[in-house]
Amino acid sequence: MSDGDFEGYGGRHVPEPLAEPLEQLATAYDDIKETEGFQRELDALLEDYAGRPTSLYHAEGLSERYGADVYLKREDLLHGGAHKINNALGQALLAKKAGKSRLIAETGAGQHGTATAMVGALLDLDTEIYMGEKDVERQKMNVFRMRLMGAEVNEVTRGGAGLSDAVDAALEDFAANIDDTHYLVGSVVGPDPFPRMVRDFQAVIGEEAREQFRERTGGLPDAAVACVGGGSNAMGLFHAFRDDDVAFYGAEGGGEGAGSKRHAAPLADGADGTIHGMKTRVIGDDVEVHSVSAGLDYPGVGPEHAMFRAVGRCDYRAVDDEAAKAAFRELSEEEGIIPALESSHAIALAKELADEHDTILVNLSGRGDKDMEQAAELFDLN
Ligand SMILES: Cc1ncc(COP(=O)(O)O)c(C=O)c1O
């Protein structure tokens, strides 16, 4: 099979009506990705619109507290507040060039929906976002932001009313409107070409970080750590380091903790299965998908991560809600940087790894502004 095969994971496991449009998308992507014009246009938008390059920050206070040198790749500084814009710009530009007039997207934490609303406004594409009712409730600010930028937000009430159900709704829309619509998938998930395309658009994170780290220290970090929902910020960080002697760690949403039946950790605690058009690792039927962070609340994961797990390239660990909440406060207090609840899982894992590694590069995938209302409740700050 094509590039969409990750040693048996991935593929294009879709109903007949989606096979042809996905093939067309894969061809369009393969044709355009290397062209100088496309890359130049995308690079200009990443720089002037999104705010790249993002900085690499040596978090001295946190390093002292944790007992290892912690460096943060500051994707939280991007326009919109998270890494999602890297991928949204790439796919929207591709959609525009392919003659599409409409974007649809799923969103959990609302960051990808926000990024899609931004690029829809920027490139003059009609935009519709699917979001689970549960997430609309805990990420109200992002819903307002999407609507302000002209996107329609559809509340999804079926199933568990979360991210997975929003993906189902978006896939149905895509199948019904393939002529004018591009489904702007928000992570390295779904059928081919999405996992490899989203990875390529996010790879800028690791490419910059590797350069910056070498310039700063003359070497490479001992470990690279990122949180894993679908897995796009993690794969974006890891890709440039994959042939280096750098240990990879992925922090999944461990929910209520070890042994619980409420978590979002398909790599640490799942099984092989097929979901949303891809073969990957999925959470079992006996587990309720749960994480304190909406962006990690997903029962599957990108197929390339399933491969990394199978071949032992990356160690995936479940980080529970309590550990993530503690890290959220520690980074805020030590550095004056409020992380997204998703990214707090990566910070918590860096703390756990401080005994094993001297220098740890953490991808700070997003900022915590969207989580303020939830944080006020979690920490009784009123
Ligand atoms: C800030 C932030 N980090 C991480 C994620 C998880 O997505 P991914 O695993 O694709 O990076 C999200 C998803 O919404 C997010 O908003």
mmCIF file of N, CA and C in Angstrom, residues 218-340:
data_model
loop_
_atom_site.group_PDB
_atom_site.id
_atom_site.type_symbol
_atom_site.label_atom_id
_atom_site.label_comp_id
_atom_site.label_asym_id
_atom_site.label_seq_id
_atom_site.Cartn_x
_atom_site.Cartn_y
_atom_site.Cartn_z
ATOM 1 N N GLY A 218 24.751 23.361 21.545
ATOM 2 C CA GLY A 218 25.761 22.616 20.787
ATOM 3 C C GLY A 218 25.420 21.136 20.646
ATOM 4 N N GLY A 219 24.313 20.704 21.234
ATOM 5 C CA GLY A 219 23.939 19.284 21.138
ATOM 6 C C GLY A 219 22.444 19.104 20.980
ATOM 7 N N LEU A 220 21.971 17.951 21.388
ATOM 8 C CA LEU A 220 20.539 17.649 21.310
ATOM 9 C C LEU A 220 20.025 17.285 22.701
ATOM 10 N N PRO A 221 18.731 17.384 22.930
ATOM 11 C CA PRO A 221 18.201 17.001 24.247
ATOM 12 C C PRO A 221 18.294 15.481 24.448
ATOM 13 N N ASP A 222 18.280 15.060 25.709
ATOM 14 C CA ASP A 222 18.258 13.609 25.985
ATOM 15 C C ASP A 222 16.883 13.039 25.667
ATOM 16 N N ALA A 223 15.853 13.861 25.902
ATOM 17 C CA ALA A 223 14.489 13.364 25.715
ATOM 18 C C ALA A 223 13.606 14.445 25.126
ATOM 19 N N ALA A 224 12.608 14.032 24.353
ATOM 20 C CA ALA A 224 11.591 14.949 23.812
ATOM 21 C C ALA A 224 10.234 14.443 24.288
ATOM 22 N N VAL A 225 9.437 15.366 24.821
ATOM 23 C CA VAL A 225 8.168 14.991 25.446
ATOM 24 C C VAL A 225 7.024 15.835 24.884
ATOM 25 N N ALA A 226 5.901 15.192 24.612
ATOM 26 C CA ALA A 226 4.721 15.938 24.153
ATOM 27 C C ALA A 226 3.464 15.207 24.607
ATOM 28 N N CYS A 227 2.377 15.950 24.714
ATOM 29 C CA CYS A 227 1.107 15.300 25.028
ATOM 30 C C CYS A 227 0.545 14.681 23.751
ATOM 31 N N VAL A 228 -0.310 13.679 23.931
ATOM 32 C CA VAL A 228 -0.869 12.970 22.778
ATOM 33 C C VAL A 228 -2.390 12.871 22.907
ATOM 34 N N GLY A 229 -3.090 13.603 22.023
ATOM 35 C CA GLY A 229 -4.536 13.410 21.893
ATOM 36 C C GLY A 229 -4.680 12.513 20.668
ATOM 37 N N GLY A 230 -4.806 13.157 19.490
ATOM 38 C CA GLY A 230 -4.664 12.405 18.241
ATOM 39 C C GLY A 230 -3.186 12.183 17.939
ATOM 40 N N GLY A 231 -2.373 13.129 18.422
ATOM 41 C CA GLY A 231 -0.924 12.964 18.306
ATOM 42 C C GLY A 231 -0.206 13.916 17.375
ATOM 43 N N SER A 232 -0.837 15.054 16.987
ATOM 44 C CA SER A 232 -0.186 15.898 15.980
ATOM 45 C C SER A 232 0.945 16.752 16.521
ATOM 46 N N ASN A 233 0.787 17.299 17.734
ATOM 47 C CA ASN A 233 1.903 18.119 18.223
ATOM 48 C C ASN A 233 3.083 17.230 18.567
ATOM 49 N N ALA A 234 2.799 16.014 19.060
ATOM 50 C CA ALA A 234 3.874 15.080 19.394
ATOM 51 C C ALA A 234 4.615 14.644 18.127
ATOM 52 N N MET A 235 3.869 14.245 17.098
ATOM 53 C CA MET A 235 4.535 13.808 15.867
ATOM 54 C C MET A 235 5.278 14.969 15.225
ATOM 55 N N GLY A 236 4.700 16.170 15.322
ATOM 56 C CA GLY A 236 5.368 17.355 14.784
ATOM 57 C C GLY A 236 6.684 17.619 15.480
ATOM 58 N N LEU A 237 6.753 17.371 16.781
ATOM 59 C CA LEU A 237 8.009 17.544 17.518
ATOM 60 C C LEU A 237 8.986 16.417 17.189
ATOM 61 N N PHE A 238 8.490 15.185 17.193
ATOM 62 C CA PHE A 238 9.387 14.025 17.077
ATOM 63 C C PHE A 238 10.037 13.881 15.697
ATOM 64 N N HIS A 239 9.298 14.254 14.653
ATOM 65 C CA HIS A 239 9.697 13.869 13.294
ATOM 66 C C HIS A 239 11.156 14.212 12.969
ATOM 67 N N ALA A 240 11.569 15.431 13.314
ATOM 68 C CA ALA A 240 12.932 15.853 12.959
ATOM 69 C C ALA A 240 14.004 15.120 13.767
ATOM 70 N N PHE A 241 13.606 14.517 14.886
ATOM 71 C CA PHE A 241 14.573 13.853 15.769
ATOM 72 C C PHE A 241 14.542 12.325 15.617
ATOM 73 N N ARG A 242 13.786 11.818 14.643
ATOM 74 C CA ARG A 242 13.523 10.371 14.664
ATOM 75 C C ARG A 242 14.766 9.519 14.450
ATOM 76 N N ASP A 243 15.769 10.063 13.764
ATOM 77 C CA ASP A 243 16.996 9.276 13.577
ATOM 78 C C ASP A 243 18.080 9.653 14.570
ATOM 79 N N ASP A 244 17.744 10.488 15.536
ATOM 80 C CA ASP A 244 18.723 10.930 16.533
ATOM 81 C C ASP A 244 18.641 10.071 17.790
ATOM 82 N N ASP A 245 19.685 10.212 18.600
ATOM 83 C CA ASP A 245 19.696 9.502 19.872
ATOM 84 C C ASP A 245 18.949 10.353 20.920
ATOM 85 N N VAL A 246 17.674 10.531 20.685
ATOM 86 C CA VAL A 246 16.809 11.308 21.582
ATOM 87 C C VAL A 246 15.629 10.408 21.953
ATOM 88 N N ALA A 247 15.421 10.227 23.245
ATOM 89 C CA ALA A 247 14.308 9.360 23.687
ATOM 90 C C ALA A 247 12.992 10.110 23.534
ATOM 91 N N PHE A 248 11.971 9.426 23.037
ATOM 92 C CA PHE A 248 10.645 10.055 22.865
ATOM 93 C C PHE A 248 9.681 9.571 23.944
ATOM 94 N N TYR A 249 8.899 10.525 24.447
ATOM 95 C CA TYR A 249 7.855 10.182 25.421
ATOM 96 C C TYR A 249 6.549 10.877 25.042
ATOM 97 N N GLY A 250 5.460 10.139 25.081
ATOM 98 C CA GLY A 250 4.147 10.714 24.805
ATOM 99 C C GLY A 250 3.281 10.621 26.057
ATOM 100 N N ALA A 251 2.653 11.761 26.409
ATOM 101 C CA ALA A 251 1.795 11.811 27.598
ATOM 102 C C ALA A 251 0.335 11.744 27.173
ATOM 103 N N GLU A 252 -0.308 10.644 27.486
ATOM 104 C CA GLU A 252 -1.728 10.496 27.161
ATOM 105 C C GLU A 252 -2.591 10.930 28.351
ATOM 106 N N GLY A 253 -3.861 11.146 28.057
ATOM 107 C CA GLY A 253 -4.794 11.544 29.114
ATOM 108 C C GLY A 253 -5.124 10.343 29.993
ATOM 109 N N GLY A 254 -4.538 10.321 31.173
ATOM 110 C CA GLY A 254 -4.720 9.168 32.068
ATOM 111 C C GLY A 254 -5.987 9.240 32.904
ATOM 112 N N GLY A 255 -6.740 10.323 32.761
ATOM 113 C CA GLY A 255 -8.026 10.440 33.446
ATOM 114 C C GLY A 255 -7.930 10.212 34.944
ATOM 115 N N GLU A 256 -8.683 9.249 35.424
ATOM 116 C CA GLU A 256 -8.764 9.054 36.878
ATOM 117 C C GLU A 256 -7.634 8.210 37.445
ATOM 118 N N GLY A 257 -6.685 7.813 36.586
ATOM 119 C CA GLY A 257 -5.489 7.172 37.129
ATOM 120 C C GLY A 257 -5.369 5.693 36.846
ATOM 121 N N ALA A 258 -4.208 5.147 37.233
ATOM 122 C CA ALA A 258 -3.869 3.758 36.921
ATOM 123 C C ALA A 258 -4.974 2.803 37.347
ATOM 124 N N GLY A 259 -5.326 1.924 36.424
ATOM 125 C CA GLY A 259 -6.318 0.894 36.753
ATOM 126 C C GLY A 259 -7.754 1.370 36.649
ATOM 127 N N SER A 260 -7.962 2.689 36.384
ATOM 128 C CA SER A 260 -9.344 3.166 36.341
ATOM 129 C C SER A 260 -9.978 2.806 34.995
ATOM 130 N N LYS A 261 -11.281 2.871 34.944
ATOM 131 C CA LYS A 261 -11.993 2.603 33.692
ATOM 132 C C LYS A 261 -12.459 3.907 33.049
ATOM 133 N N ARG A 262 -11.857 5.028 33.459
ATOM 134 C CA ARG A 262 -12.163 6.326 32.845
ATOM 135 C C ARG A 262 -10.848 6.999 32.479
ATOM 136 N N HIS A 263 -10.412 6.821 31.239
ATOM 137 C CA HIS A 263 -9.171 7.448 30.801
ATOM 138 C C HIS A 263 -9.198 7.631 29.286
ATOM 139 N N ALA A 264 -8.117 8.218 28.739
ATOM 140 C CA ALA A 264 -8.028 8.440 27.288
ATOM 141 C C ALA A 264 -6.612 8.064 26.837
ATOM 142 N N ALA A 265 -6.217 6.829 27.136
ATOM 143 C CA ALA A 265 -4.836 6.393 26.886
ATOM 144 C C ALA A 265 -4.789 5.129 26.029
ATOM 145 N N PRO A 266 -5.112 5.247 24.725
ATOM 146 C CA PRO A 266 -5.143 4.051 23.871
ATOM 147 C C PRO A 266 -3.775 3.415 23.626
ATOM 148 N N LEU A 267 -2.698 4.197 23.765
ATOM 149 C CA LEU A 267 -1.372 3.611 23.541
ATOM 150 C C LEU A 267 -0.875 2.915 24.804
ATOM 151 N N ALA A 268 -1.031 3.587 25.933
ATOM 152 C CA ALA A 268 -0.574 2.990 27.197
ATOM 153 C C ALA A 268 -1.488 1.854 27.625
ATOM 154 N N ASP A 269 -2.768 1.929 27.267
ATOM 155 C CA ASP A 269 -3.714 0.975 27.829
ATOM 156 C C ASP A 269 -4.867 0.683 26.858
ATOM 157 N N GLY A 270 -4.537 0.317 25.605
ATOM 158 C CA GLY A 270 -5.584 0.019 24.625
ATOM 159 C C GLY A 270 -5.276 -1.265 23.878
ATOM 160 N N ALA A 271 -5.890 -1.423 22.705
ATOM 161 C CA ALA A 271 -5.674 -2.612 21.891
ATOM 162 C C ALA A 271 -5.754 -2.222 20.420
ATOM 163 N N ASP A 272 -5.281 -3.084 19.535
ATOM 164 C CA ASP A 272 -5.395 -2.819 18.105
ATOM 165 C C ASP A 272 -6.860 -2.782 17.699
ATOM 166 N N GLY A 273 -7.198 -1.872 16.795
ATOM 167 C CA GLY A 273 -8.586 -1.794 16.334
ATOM 168 C C GLY A 273 -8.685 -0.817 15.178
ATOM 169 N N THR A 274 -9.886 -0.625 14.663
ATOM 170 C CA THR A 274 -10.094 0.310 13.554
ATOM 171 C C THR A 274 -11.118 1.350 13.970
ATOM 172 N N ILE A 275 -10.769 2.614 13.742
ATOM 173 C CA ILE A 275 -11.673 3.715 14.090
ATOM 174 C C ILE A 275 -11.414 4.864 13.115
ATOM 175 N N HIS A 276 -12.494 5.563 12.722
ATOM 176 C CA HIS A 276 -12.369 6.745 11.865
ATOM 177 C C HIS A 276 -11.444 6.519 10.667
ATOM 178 N N GLY A 277 -11.612 5.395 10.022
ATOM 179 C CA GLY A 277 -10.910 5.146 8.770
ATOM 180 C C GLY A 277 -9.481 4.666 8.867
ATOM 181 N N MET A 278 -8.990 4.408 10.067
ATOM 182 C CA MET A 278 -7.581 3.984 10.218
ATOM 183 C C MET A 278 -7.479 2.776 11.154
ATOM 184 N N LYS A 279 -6.468 1.958 10.913
ATOM 185 C CA LYS A 279 -6.143 0.905 11.870
ATOM 186 C C LYS A 279 -5.138 1.486 12.850
ATOM 187 N N THR A 280 -5.406 1.335 14.134
ATOM 188 C CA THR A 280 -4.547 1.971 15.130
ATOM 189 C C THR A 280 -4.746 1.314 16.494
ATOM 190 N N ARG A 281 -4.392 2.031 17.556
ATOM 191 C CA ARG A 281 -4.700 1.566 18.913
ATOM 192 C C ARG A 281 -5.962 2.285 19.373
ATOM 193 N N VAL A 282 -6.862 1.543 19.969
ATOM 194 C CA VAL A 282 -8.108 2.149 20.459
ATOM 195 C C VAL A 282 -8.402 1.691 21.886
ATOM 196 N N ILE A 283 -9.195 2.493 22.523
ATOM 197 C CA ILE A 283 -9.622 2.189 23.892
ATOM 198 C C ILE A 283 -10.734 1.147 23.852
ATOM 199 N N GLY A 284 -10.704 0.222 24.786
ATOM 200 C CA GLY A 284 -11.689 -0.861 24.803
ATOM 201 C C GLY A 284 -13.091 -0.387 25.155
ATOM 202 N N ASP A 285 -14.081 -1.210 24.810
ATOM 203 C CA ASP A 285 -15.489 -0.868 25.065
ATOM 204 C C ASP A 285 -15.810 -0.733 26.549
ATOM 205 N N ASP A 286 -15.000 -1.377 27.380
ATOM 206 C CA ASP A 286 -15.286 -1.348 28.815
ATOM 207 C C ASP A 286 -14.735 -0.088 29.495
ATOM 208 N N VAL A 287 -14.101 0.787 28.691
ATOM 209 C CA VAL A 287 -13.502 1.999 29.269
ATOM 210 C C VAL A 287 -14.281 3.223 28.797
ATOM 211 N N GLU A 288 -14.562 4.143 29.722
ATOM 212 C CA GLU A 288 -15.203 5.400 29.340
ATOM 213 C C GLU A 288 -14.108 6.407 28.998
ATOM 214 N N VAL A 289 -14.182 6.999 27.796
ATOM 215 C CA VAL A 289 -13.138 7.938 27.380
ATOM 216 C C VAL A 289 -13.246 9.199 28.231
ATOM 217 N N HIS A 290 -12.175 9.478 28.986
ATOM 218 C CA HIS A 290 -12.212 10.652 29.858
ATOM 219 C C HIS A 290 -10.821 11.232 30.098
ATOM 220 N N SER A 291 -10.723 12.556 29.985
ATOM 221 C CA SER A 291 -9.550 13.283 30.449
ATOM 222 C C SER A 291 -10.028 14.647 30.907
ATOM 223 N N VAL A 292 -9.299 15.235 31.865
ATOM 224 C CA VAL A 292 -9.646 16.581 32.319
ATOM 225 C C VAL A 292 -9.533 17.571 31.156
ATOM 226 N N SER A 293 -8.719 17.242 30.150
ATOM 227 C CA SER A 293 -8.556 18.145 29.011
ATOM 228 C C SER A 293 -9.330 17.631 27.803
ATOM 229 N N ALA A 294 -10.130 18.513 27.229
ATOM 230 C CA ALA A 294 -10.990 18.130 26.101
ATOM 231 C C ALA A 294 -10.166 17.650 24.910
ATOM 232 N N GLY A 295 -8.975 18.234 24.714
ATOM 233 C CA GLY A 295 -8.160 17.918 23.544
ATOM 234 C C GLY A 295 -7.517 16.539 23.597
ATOM 235 N N LEU A 296 -7.501 15.912 24.754
ATOM 236 C CA LEU A 296 -6.915 14.562 24.859
ATOM 237 C C LEU A 296 -8.003 13.498 24.948
ATOM 238 N N ASP A 297 -9.231 13.936 24.933
ATOM 239 C CA ASP A 297 -10.377 13.057 25.163
ATOM 240 C C ASP A 297 -10.780 12.300 23.903
ATOM 241 N N TYR A 298 -9.945 11.407 23.412
ATOM 242 C CA TYR A 298 -10.205 10.751 22.129
ATOM 243 C C TYR A 298 -9.863 9.259 22.272
ATOM 244 N N PRO A 299 -10.740 8.370 21.784
ATOM 245 C CA PRO A 299 -10.525 6.931 22.015
ATOM 246 C C PRO A 299 -9.463 6.296 21.123
ATOM 247 N N GLY A 300 -9.077 6.982 20.028
ATOM 248 C CA GLY A 300 -8.049 6.435 19.146
ATOM 249 C C GLY A 300 -6.800 7.293 19.200
ATOM 250 N N VAL A 301 -5.897 7.083 18.239
ATOM 251 C CA VAL A 301 -4.653 7.850 18.187
ATOM 252 C C VAL A 301 -4.078 7.678 16.781
ATOM 253 N N GLY A 302 -3.220 8.583 16.373
ATOM 254 C CA GLY A 302 -2.634 8.489 15.040
ATOM 255 C C GLY A 302 -1.888 7.177 14.826
ATOM 256 N N PRO A 303 -2.007 6.600 13.611
ATOM 257 C CA PRO A 303 -1.405 5.292 13.344
ATOM 258 C C PRO A 303 0.119 5.270 13.405
ATOM 259 N N GLU A 304 0.749 6.416 13.145
ATOM 260 C CA GLU A 304 2.227 6.426 13.219
ATOM 261 C C GLU A 304 2.671 6.277 14.679
ATOM 262 N N HIS A 305 1.865 6.785 15.599
ATOM 263 C CA HIS A 305 2.177 6.568 17.018
ATOM 264 C C HIS A 305 2.004 5.088 17.378
ATOM 265 N N ALA A 306 0.959 4.467 16.808
ATOM 266 C CA ALA A 306 0.764 3.033 17.074
ATOM 267 C C ALA A 306 1.994 2.257 16.603
ATOM 268 N N MET A 307 2.554 2.689 15.472
ATOM 269 C CA MET A 307 3.770 2.048 14.969
ATOM 270 C C MET A 307 4.962 2.337 15.896
ATOM 271 N N PHE A 308 5.108 3.594 16.311
ATOM 272 C CA PHE A 308 6.211 3.951 17.231
ATOM 273 C C PHE A 308 6.145 3.106 18.504
ATOM 274 N N ARG A 309 4.934 2.876 18.958
ATOM 275 C CA ARG A 309 4.769 2.064 20.164
ATOM 276 C C ARG A 309 5.190 0.615 19.889
ATOM 277 N N ALA A 310 4.721 0.107 18.731
ATOM 278 C CA ALA A 310 4.979 -1.303 18.404
ATOM 279 C C ALA A 310 6.477 -1.569 18.238
ATOM 280 N N VAL A 311 7.193 -0.611 17.658
ATOM 281 C CA VAL A 311 8.627 -0.842 17.424
ATOM 282 C C VAL A 311 9.489 -0.323 18.581
ATOM 283 N N GLY A 312 8.850 0.239 19.598
ATOM 284 C CA GLY A 312 9.592 0.685 20.783
ATOM 285 C C GLY A 312 10.312 2.014 20.596
ATOM 286 N N ARG A 313 9.922 2.830 19.595
ATOM 287 C CA ARG A 313 10.607 4.111 19.392
ATOM 288 C C ARG A 313 10.177 5.161 20.408
ATOM 289 N N CYS A 314 8.952 5.025 20.909
ATOM 290 C CA CYS A 314 8.448 6.021 21.863
ATOM 291 C C CYS A 314 7.774 5.314 23.032
ATOM 292 N N ASP A 315 7.982 5.889 24.214
ATOM 293 C CA ASP A 315 7.372 5.351 25.429
ATOM 294 C C ASP A 315 6.131 6.208 25.749
ATOM 295 N N TYR A 316 4.961 5.604 25.696
ATOM 296 C CA TYR A 316 3.716 6.349 25.940
ATOM 297 C C TYR A 316 3.221 6.060 27.350
ATOM 298 N N ARG A 317 2.980 7.104 28.091
ATOM 299 C CA ARG A 317 2.536 6.913 29.479
ATOM 300 C C ARG A 317 1.257 7.694 29.741
ATOM 301 N N ALA A 318 0.406 7.111 30.547
ATOM 302 C CA ALA A 318 -0.837 7.783 30.936
ATOM 303 C C ALA A 318 -0.533 8.738 32.083
ATOM 304 N N VAL A 319 -0.883 9.996 31.907
ATOM 305 C CA VAL A 319 -0.697 11.003 32.963
ATOM 306 C C VAL A 319 -2.079 11.350 33.493
ATOM 307 N N ASP A 320 -2.299 11.130 34.771
ATOM 308 C CA ASP A 320 -3.667 11.302 35.267
ATOM 309 C C ASP A 320 -4.025 12.776 35.500
ATOM 310 N N ASP A 321 -5.316 13.020 35.677
ATOM 311 C CA ASP A 321 -5.830 14.388 35.811
ATOM 312 C C ASP A 321 -5.122 15.153 36.929
ATOM 313 N N GLU A 322 -4.891 14.475 38.057
ATOM 314 C CA GLU A 322 -4.296 15.164 39.209
ATOM 315 C C GLU A 322 -2.878 15.634 38.891
ATOM 316 N N ALA A 323 -2.091 14.777 38.249
ATOM 317 C CA ALA A 323 -0.706 15.147 37.899
ATOM 318 C C ALA A 323 -0.706 16.315 36.901
ATOM 319 N N ALA A 324 -1.636 16.286 35.940
ATOM 320 C CA ALA A 324 -1.711 17.367 34.952
ATOM 321 C C ALA A 324 -2.113 18.681 35.624
ATOM 322 N N LYS A 325 -3.051 18.596 36.554
ATOM 323 C CA LYS A 325 -3.496 19.803 37.257
ATOM 324 C C LYS A 325 -2.350 20.402 38.091
ATOM 325 N N ALA A 326 -1.556 19.538 38.704
ATOM 326 C CA ALA A 326 -0.420 20.016 39.507
ATOM 327 C C ALA A 326 0.593 20.715 38.598
ATOM 328 N N ALA A 327 0.878 20.118 37.443
ATOM 329 C CA ALA A 327 1.847 20.708 36.504
ATOM 330 C C ALA A 327 1.334 22.051 35.970
ATOM 331 N N PHE A 328 0.044 22.140 35.743
ATOM 332 C CA PHE A 328 -0.597 23.379 35.280
ATOM 333 C C PHE A 328 -0.265 24.518 36.252
ATOM 334 N N ARG A 329 -0.376 24.221 37.530
ATOM 335 C CA ARG A 329 -0.091 25.243 38.550
ATOM 336 C C ARG A 329 1.402 25.506 38.677
ATOM 337 N N GLU A 330 2.199 24.447 38.606
ATOM 338 C CA GLU A 330 3.650 24.612 38.797
ATOM 339 C C GLU A 330 4.266 25.486 37.703
ATOM 340 N N LEU A 331 3.884 25.267 36.457
ATOM 341 C CA LEU A 331 4.436 26.089 35.371
ATOM 342 C C LEU A 331 3.945 27.538 35.504
ATOM 343 N N SER A 332 2.691 27.692 35.878
ATOM 344 C CA SER A 332 2.144 29.043 36.060
ATOM 345 C C SER A 332 2.922 29.788 37.146
ATOM 346 N N GLU A 333 3.155 29.110 38.264
ATOM 347 C CA GLU A 333 3.815 29.769 39.406
ATOM 348 C C GLU A 333 5.304 30.005 39.161
ATOM 349 N N GLU A 334 5.981 29.024 38.574
ATOM 350 C CA GLU A 334 7.437 29.133 38.406
ATOM 351 C C GLU A 334 7.834 30.070 37.282
ATOM 352 N N GLU A 335 7.076 30.051 36.193
ATOM 353 C CA GLU A 335 7.533 30.735 34.980
ATOM 354 C C GLU A 335 6.604 31.852 34.520
ATOM 355 N N GLY A 336 5.439 31.975 35.128
ATOM 356 C CA GLY A 336 4.482 32.962 34.617
ATOM 357 C C GLY A 336 3.964 32.564 33.245
ATOM 358 N N ILE A 337 3.902 31.269 32.990
ATOM 359 C CA ILE A 337 3.361 30.759 31.719
ATOM 360 C C ILE A 337 2.226 29.809 32.069
ATOM 361 N N ILE A 338 1.012 30.154 31.648
ATOM 362 C CA ILE A 338 -0.124 29.278 31.933
ATOM 363 C C ILE A 338 -0.325 28.348 30.744
ATOM 364 N N PRO A 339 -0.089 27.047 30.949
ATOM 365 C CA PRO A 339 -0.200 26.118 29.816
ATOM 366 C C PRO A 339 -1.636 25.684 29.582
ATOM 367 N N ALA A 340 -1.917 25.195 28.377
ATOM 368 C CA ALA A 340 -3.193 24.526 28.137
ATOM 369 C C ALA A 340 -3.234 23.278 29.027
#
